[in-house]
mmCIF file of C-alpha atoms in Angstrom:
data_model
loop_
_atom_site.group_PDB
_atom_site.id
_atom_site.type_symbol
_atom_site.label_atom_id
_atom_site.label_comp_id
_atom_site.label_asym_id
_atom_site.label_seq_id
_atom_site.Cartn_x
_atom_site.Cartn_y
_atom_site.Cartn_z
ATOM 1 C CA ILE A 170 0.153 0.096 0.020
ATOM 2 C CA THR A 171 0.926 3.438 -1.008
ATOM 3 C CA TRP A 172 0.359 6.838 0.574
ATOM 4 C CA TYR A 173 1.371 10.362 0.923
ATOM 5 C CA THR A 174 2.469 12.405 3.933
ATOM 6 C CA PRO A 175 1.052 15.837 4.636
ATOM 7 C CA THR A 176 4.865 17.010 3.156
ATOM 8 C CA GLY A 177 4.325 15.153 0.312
ATOM 9 C CA LEU A 178 6.824 11.986 0.815
ATOM 10 C CA LYS A 179 5.820 8.927 -0.796
ATOM 11 C CA ILE A 180 5.688 5.967 1.521
ATOM 12 C CA THR A 181 5.356 2.137 0.330
ATOM 13 C CA GLN A 182 4.531 -0.200 3.013
ATOM 14 C CA LYS A 183 5.352 -3.823 1.510
ATOM 15 C CA TYR A 184 5.746 -6.561 3.879
ATOM 16 C CA VAL A 185 6.635 -10.015 2.317
ATOM 17 C CA ILE A 186 6.649 -13.674 3.320
ATOM 18 C CA PHE A 187 10.304 -14.992 3.630
ATOM 19 C CA ASP A 188 11.160 -18.560 2.500
ATOM 20 C CA LEU A 189 13.771 -20.037 4.475
ATOM 21 C CA VAL A 190 16.818 -21.577 2.221
ATOM 22 C CA LYS A 191 19.426 -23.831 4.161
ATOM 23 C CA SER A 192 22.826 -24.423 2.799
ATOM 24 C CA LYS A 193 26.166 -25.887 3.847
ATOM 25 C CA GLY A 194 28.668 -23.642 5.046
ATOM 26 C CA VAL A 195 31.658 -22.640 3.563
ATOM 27 C CA TRP A 196 33.956 -25.452 5.348
ATOM 28 C CA LEU A 197 30.624 -27.908 5.527
ATOM 29 C CA ILE A 198 31.133 -27.382 9.587
ATOM 30 C CA ARG A 199 27.744 -25.521 10.213
ATOM 31 C CA ASP A 200 24.436 -24.875 7.950
ATOM 32 C CA ILE A 201 23.531 -21.288 6.809
ATOM 33 C CA ALA A 202 19.958 -20.458 6.866
ATOM 34 C CA LEU A 203 19.085 -17.467 4.794
ATOM 35 C CA LYS A 204 15.484 -15.673 4.306
ATOM 36 C CA VAL A 205 14.385 -15.152 0.911
ATOM 37 C CA PRO A 206 11.668 -12.609 0.002
ATOM 38 C CA THR A 207 8.946 -13.910 -1.760
ATOM 39 C CA SER A 208 6.524 -11.829 -3.919
ATOM 40 C CA LYS A 209 3.818 -12.981 -1.468
ATOM 41 C CA ILE A 210 2.172 -10.204 0.553
ATOM 42 C CA HIS A 211 2.212 -11.002 4.735
ATOM 43 C CA ARG A 212 -1.186 -10.079 5.137
ATOM 44 C CA LYS A 213 -0.943 -9.948 9.049
ATOM 45 C CA ARG A 214 1.815 -7.918 9.198
ATOM 46 C CA GLN A 215 0.297 -5.239 6.500
ATOM 47 C CA ARG A 216 -2.714 -5.148 8.418
ATOM 48 C CA ASP A 217 -1.073 -4.707 11.800
ATOM 49 C CA ALA A 218 1.800 -2.058 10.838
ATOM 50 C CA LEU A 219 -0.381 -0.032 8.421
ATOM 51 C CA MET A 220 -2.254 2.541 11.028
ATOM 52 C CA PRO A 221 1.171 2.773 13.139
ATOM 53 C CA ASN A 222 3.369 3.346 10.017
ATOM 54 C CA ILE A 223 0.579 6.153 8.917
ATOM 55 C CA ILE A 224 0.648 7.576 12.064
ATOM 56 C CA HIS A 225 4.669 7.362 12.410
ATOM 57 C CA SER A 226 4.829 8.997 8.892
ATOM 58 C CA PHE A 227 2.352 12.024 9.738
ATOM 59 C CA ASP A 228 4.575 12.495 12.927
ATOM 60 C CA ALA A 229 7.843 12.805 10.537
ATOM 61 C CA SER A 230 5.785 15.280 8.752
ATOM 62 C CA ASN A 231 5.192 17.499 11.550
ATOM 63 C CA VAL A 232 9.047 16.931 12.390
ATOM 64 C CA VAL A 233 9.896 18.395 8.661
ATOM 65 C CA LYS A 234 7.720 21.286 9.255
ATOM 66 C CA THR A 235 9.005 22.173 12.708
ATOM 67 C CA VAL A 236 12.668 22.436 11.560
ATOM 68 C CA ASP A 237 11.887 24.324 8.576
ATOM 69 C CA ILE A 238 10.171 26.705 10.762
ATOM 70 C CA LEU A 239 13.117 26.912 13.207
ATOM 71 C CA GLN A 240 15.943 27.014 10.879
ATOM 72 C CA LYS A 241 14.431 30.247 9.355
ATOM 73 C CA ASP A 242 15.446 31.786 12.799
ATOM 74 C CA ASN A 243 18.640 29.986 12.692
ATOM 75 C CA ILE A 244 17.560 27.660 15.873
ATOM 76 C CA GLU A 245 19.582 24.389 16.202
ATOM 77 C CA ILE A 246 17.243 21.525 16.769
ATOM 78 C CA PHE A 247 17.825 17.909 17.461
ATOM 79 C CA THR A 248 15.277 14.897 16.669
ATOM 80 C CA ILE A 249 14.702 11.514 17.580
ATOM 81 C CA HIS A 250 11.396 10.254 15.876
ATOM 82 C CA ASP A 251 8.907 12.647 17.255
ATOM 83 C CA CYS A 252 11.040 14.093 20.159
ATOM 84 C CA PHE A 253 12.720 17.508 19.888
ATOM 85 C CA ALA A 254 15.931 19.185 22.001
ATOM 86 C CA SER A 255 17.593 22.736 21.557
ATOM 87 C CA GLN A 256 19.604 24.702 23.829
ATOM 88 C CA ALA A 257 17.510 25.780 26.953
ATOM 89 C CA ALA A 258 16.884 29.181 25.899
ATOM 90 C CA ASN A 259 15.252 28.224 22.618
ATOM 91 C CA ILE A 260 12.792 25.571 24.191
ATOM 92 C CA HIS A 261 9.839 27.907 24.272
ATOM 93 C CA LYS A 262 10.561 28.785 20.574
ATOM 94 C CA VAL A 263 10.629 24.882 19.884
ATOM 95 C CA GLN A 264 7.406 24.225 21.560
ATOM 96 C CA GLN A 265 5.598 27.032 19.674
ATOM 97 C CA ALA A 266 7.395 25.772 16.021
ATOM 98 C CA VAL A 267 5.901 22.342 16.838
ATOM 99 C CA LYS A 268 2.422 23.469 17.527
ATOM 100 C CA ILE A 269 2.591 25.908 14.221
ATOM 101 C CA GLY A 270 3.767 22.955 12.147
ATOM 102 C CA PHE A 271 1.176 20.927 13.563
ATOM 103 C CA ILE A 272 -1.596 23.356 12.741
ATOM 104 C CA LYS A 273 0.054 24.188 9.000
ATOM 105 C CA LEU A 274 -0.182 20.384 8.484
ATOM 106 C CA TYR A 275 -3.760 19.847 9.226
ATOM 107 C CA VAL A 276 -5.757 23.163 8.991
ATOM 108 C CA ASN A 277 -8.275 23.263 6.069
ATOM 109 C CA ARG A 278 -6.605 19.878 4.527
ATOM 110 C CA ASP A 279 -8.975 17.097 4.586
ATOM 111 C CA VAL A 280 -5.932 14.189 5.191
ATOM 112 C CA LEU A 281 -8.203 11.472 5.661
ATOM 113 C CA SER A 282 -10.245 12.076 2.545
ATOM 114 C CA LYS A 283 -6.899 12.321 0.558
ATOM 115 C CA PHE A 284 -5.488 8.971 2.332
ATOM 116 C CA HIS A 285 -9.020 7.251 1.329
ATOM 117 C CA ASP A 286 -8.926 8.646 -2.249
ATOM 118 C CA GLY A 287 -5.278 7.723 -2.088
ATOM 119 C CA CYS A 288 -6.131 3.821 -1.397
ATOM 120 C CA LEU A 289 -8.889 3.746 -3.819
ATOM 121 C CA THR A 290 -6.457 5.050 -6.752
ATOM 122 C CA ASN A 291 -3.738 2.309 -5.527
ATOM 123 C CA LEU A 292 -6.305 -0.098 -6.016
ATOM 124 C CA GLU A 293 -7.510 1.099 -9.297
ATOM 125 C CA ASN A 294 -3.979 1.102 -10.769
ATOM 126 C CA HIS A 295 -3.581 -2.478 -10.109
ATOM 127 C CA ASP A 296 -4.592 -5.105 -12.717
ATOM 128 C CA PRO A 297 -8.027 -4.973 -13.924
ATOM 129 C CA SER A 298 -8.042 -8.426 -13.911
ATOM 130 C CA LEU A 299 -7.377 -8.732 -10.390
ATOM 131 C CA ILE A 300 -9.571 -5.981 -8.868
ATOM 132 C CA THR A 301 -12.138 -3.736 -10.108
ATOM 133 C CA VAL A 302 -13.091 -0.497 -8.239
ATOM 134 C CA LYS A 303 -16.917 0.969 -8.080
ATOM 135 C CA ARG A 304 -16.218 3.920 -6.135
ATOM 136 C CA ASP A 305 -20.033 5.030 -7.100
ATOM 137 C CA GLN A 306 -21.325 1.890 -5.514
ATOM 138 C CA GLY A 307 -18.554 1.738 -2.558
ATOM 139 C CA LEU A 308 -17.225 -1.712 -3.426
ATOM 140 C CA VAL A 309 -14.006 -3.489 -4.906
ATOM 141 C CA ILE A 310 -14.966 -6.497 -6.717
ATOM 142 C CA LEU A 311 -11.888 -9.322 -6.815
ATOM 143 C CA ALA A 312 -11.494 -11.525 -9.597
ATOM 144 C CA GLU A 313 -12.929 -14.431 -7.950
ATOM 145 C CA GLY A 314 -16.098 -12.441 -7.670
ATOM 146 C CA ASP A 315 -15.932 -11.473 -3.899
ATOM 147 C CA THR A 316 -16.975 -8.191 -3.073
ATOM 148 C CA LEU A 317 -15.559 -5.851 -0.487
ATOM 149 C CA LYS A 318 -17.301 -2.549 1.075
ATOM 150 C CA ILE A 319 -15.272 0.315 0.800
ATOM 151 C CA PRO A 320 -15.043 1.677 4.370
ATOM 152 C CA GLU A 321 -16.535 5.246 4.571
ATOM 153 C CA ILE A 322 -14.473 7.999 5.460
ATOM 154 C CA PRO A 323 -14.839 9.155 9.484
ATOM 155 C CA GLN A 324 -16.684 12.123 10.141
ATOM 156 C CA LEU A 325 -14.476 14.862 11.576
ATOM 157 C CA GLY A 326 -15.754 16.527 14.692
ATOM 158 C CA SER A 327 -16.114 20.231 15.575
ATOM 159 C CA PHE A 328 -12.435 20.295 17.029
ATOM 160 C CA ASP A 329 -10.825 23.687 15.937
ATOM 161 C CA ILE A 330 -6.955 22.698 15.440
ATOM 162 C CA THR A 331 -5.762 26.110 15.922
ATOM 163 C CA GLN A 332 -6.738 25.850 19.389
ATOM 164 C CA ILE A 333 -3.582 23.931 19.920
ATOM 165 C CA ILE A 334 -1.562 27.085 19.934
ATOM 166 C CA GLU A 335 -2.980 27.655 23.429
ATOM 167 C CA ALA A 336 -2.106 23.785 24.738
ATOM 168 C CA LYS A 337 -0.218 23.651 27.509
ATOM 169 C CA TYR A 338 0.985 19.994 27.240
ATOM 170 C CA MET A 339 1.270 19.347 23.346
ATOM 171 C CA VAL A 340 4.841 19.477 23.451
ATOM 172 C CA GLY A 341 6.609 18.559 27.193
#
């Protein structure tokens, strides 16, 4: 499955099943076992990893936005995953930049619809003899005749994302 982060980075998640291939070692003392990737998708890993990987990729977009904001003020920033560090005198600026970056990523941008549409487009771009997408009917039809209902996009609530600028504990 492929998606784009809010900063435009293309992410492809493809967990495959591996075959174990055993061979004699160089001096025939010990067997060697190698994992060789197959073309078969590991459905459980693919399913279990999807949401965490989407969230991590979106967090990475916020890191990119934050660094962009701080770079303009020539503030040194260090990041590991979604954690930030800087000199003590700059921490309040870092906190503010994280919030502003977050707002810039999500205000007036329907990331759920974009993700949903991207998933359907990915399916449509597969071999039409294997998958048919009928958006108007909300169905995916597989070659075997099975049909899958396309999940609806969750309705967003009324939360105003710009309010996080006032949040005391968004960044700690």
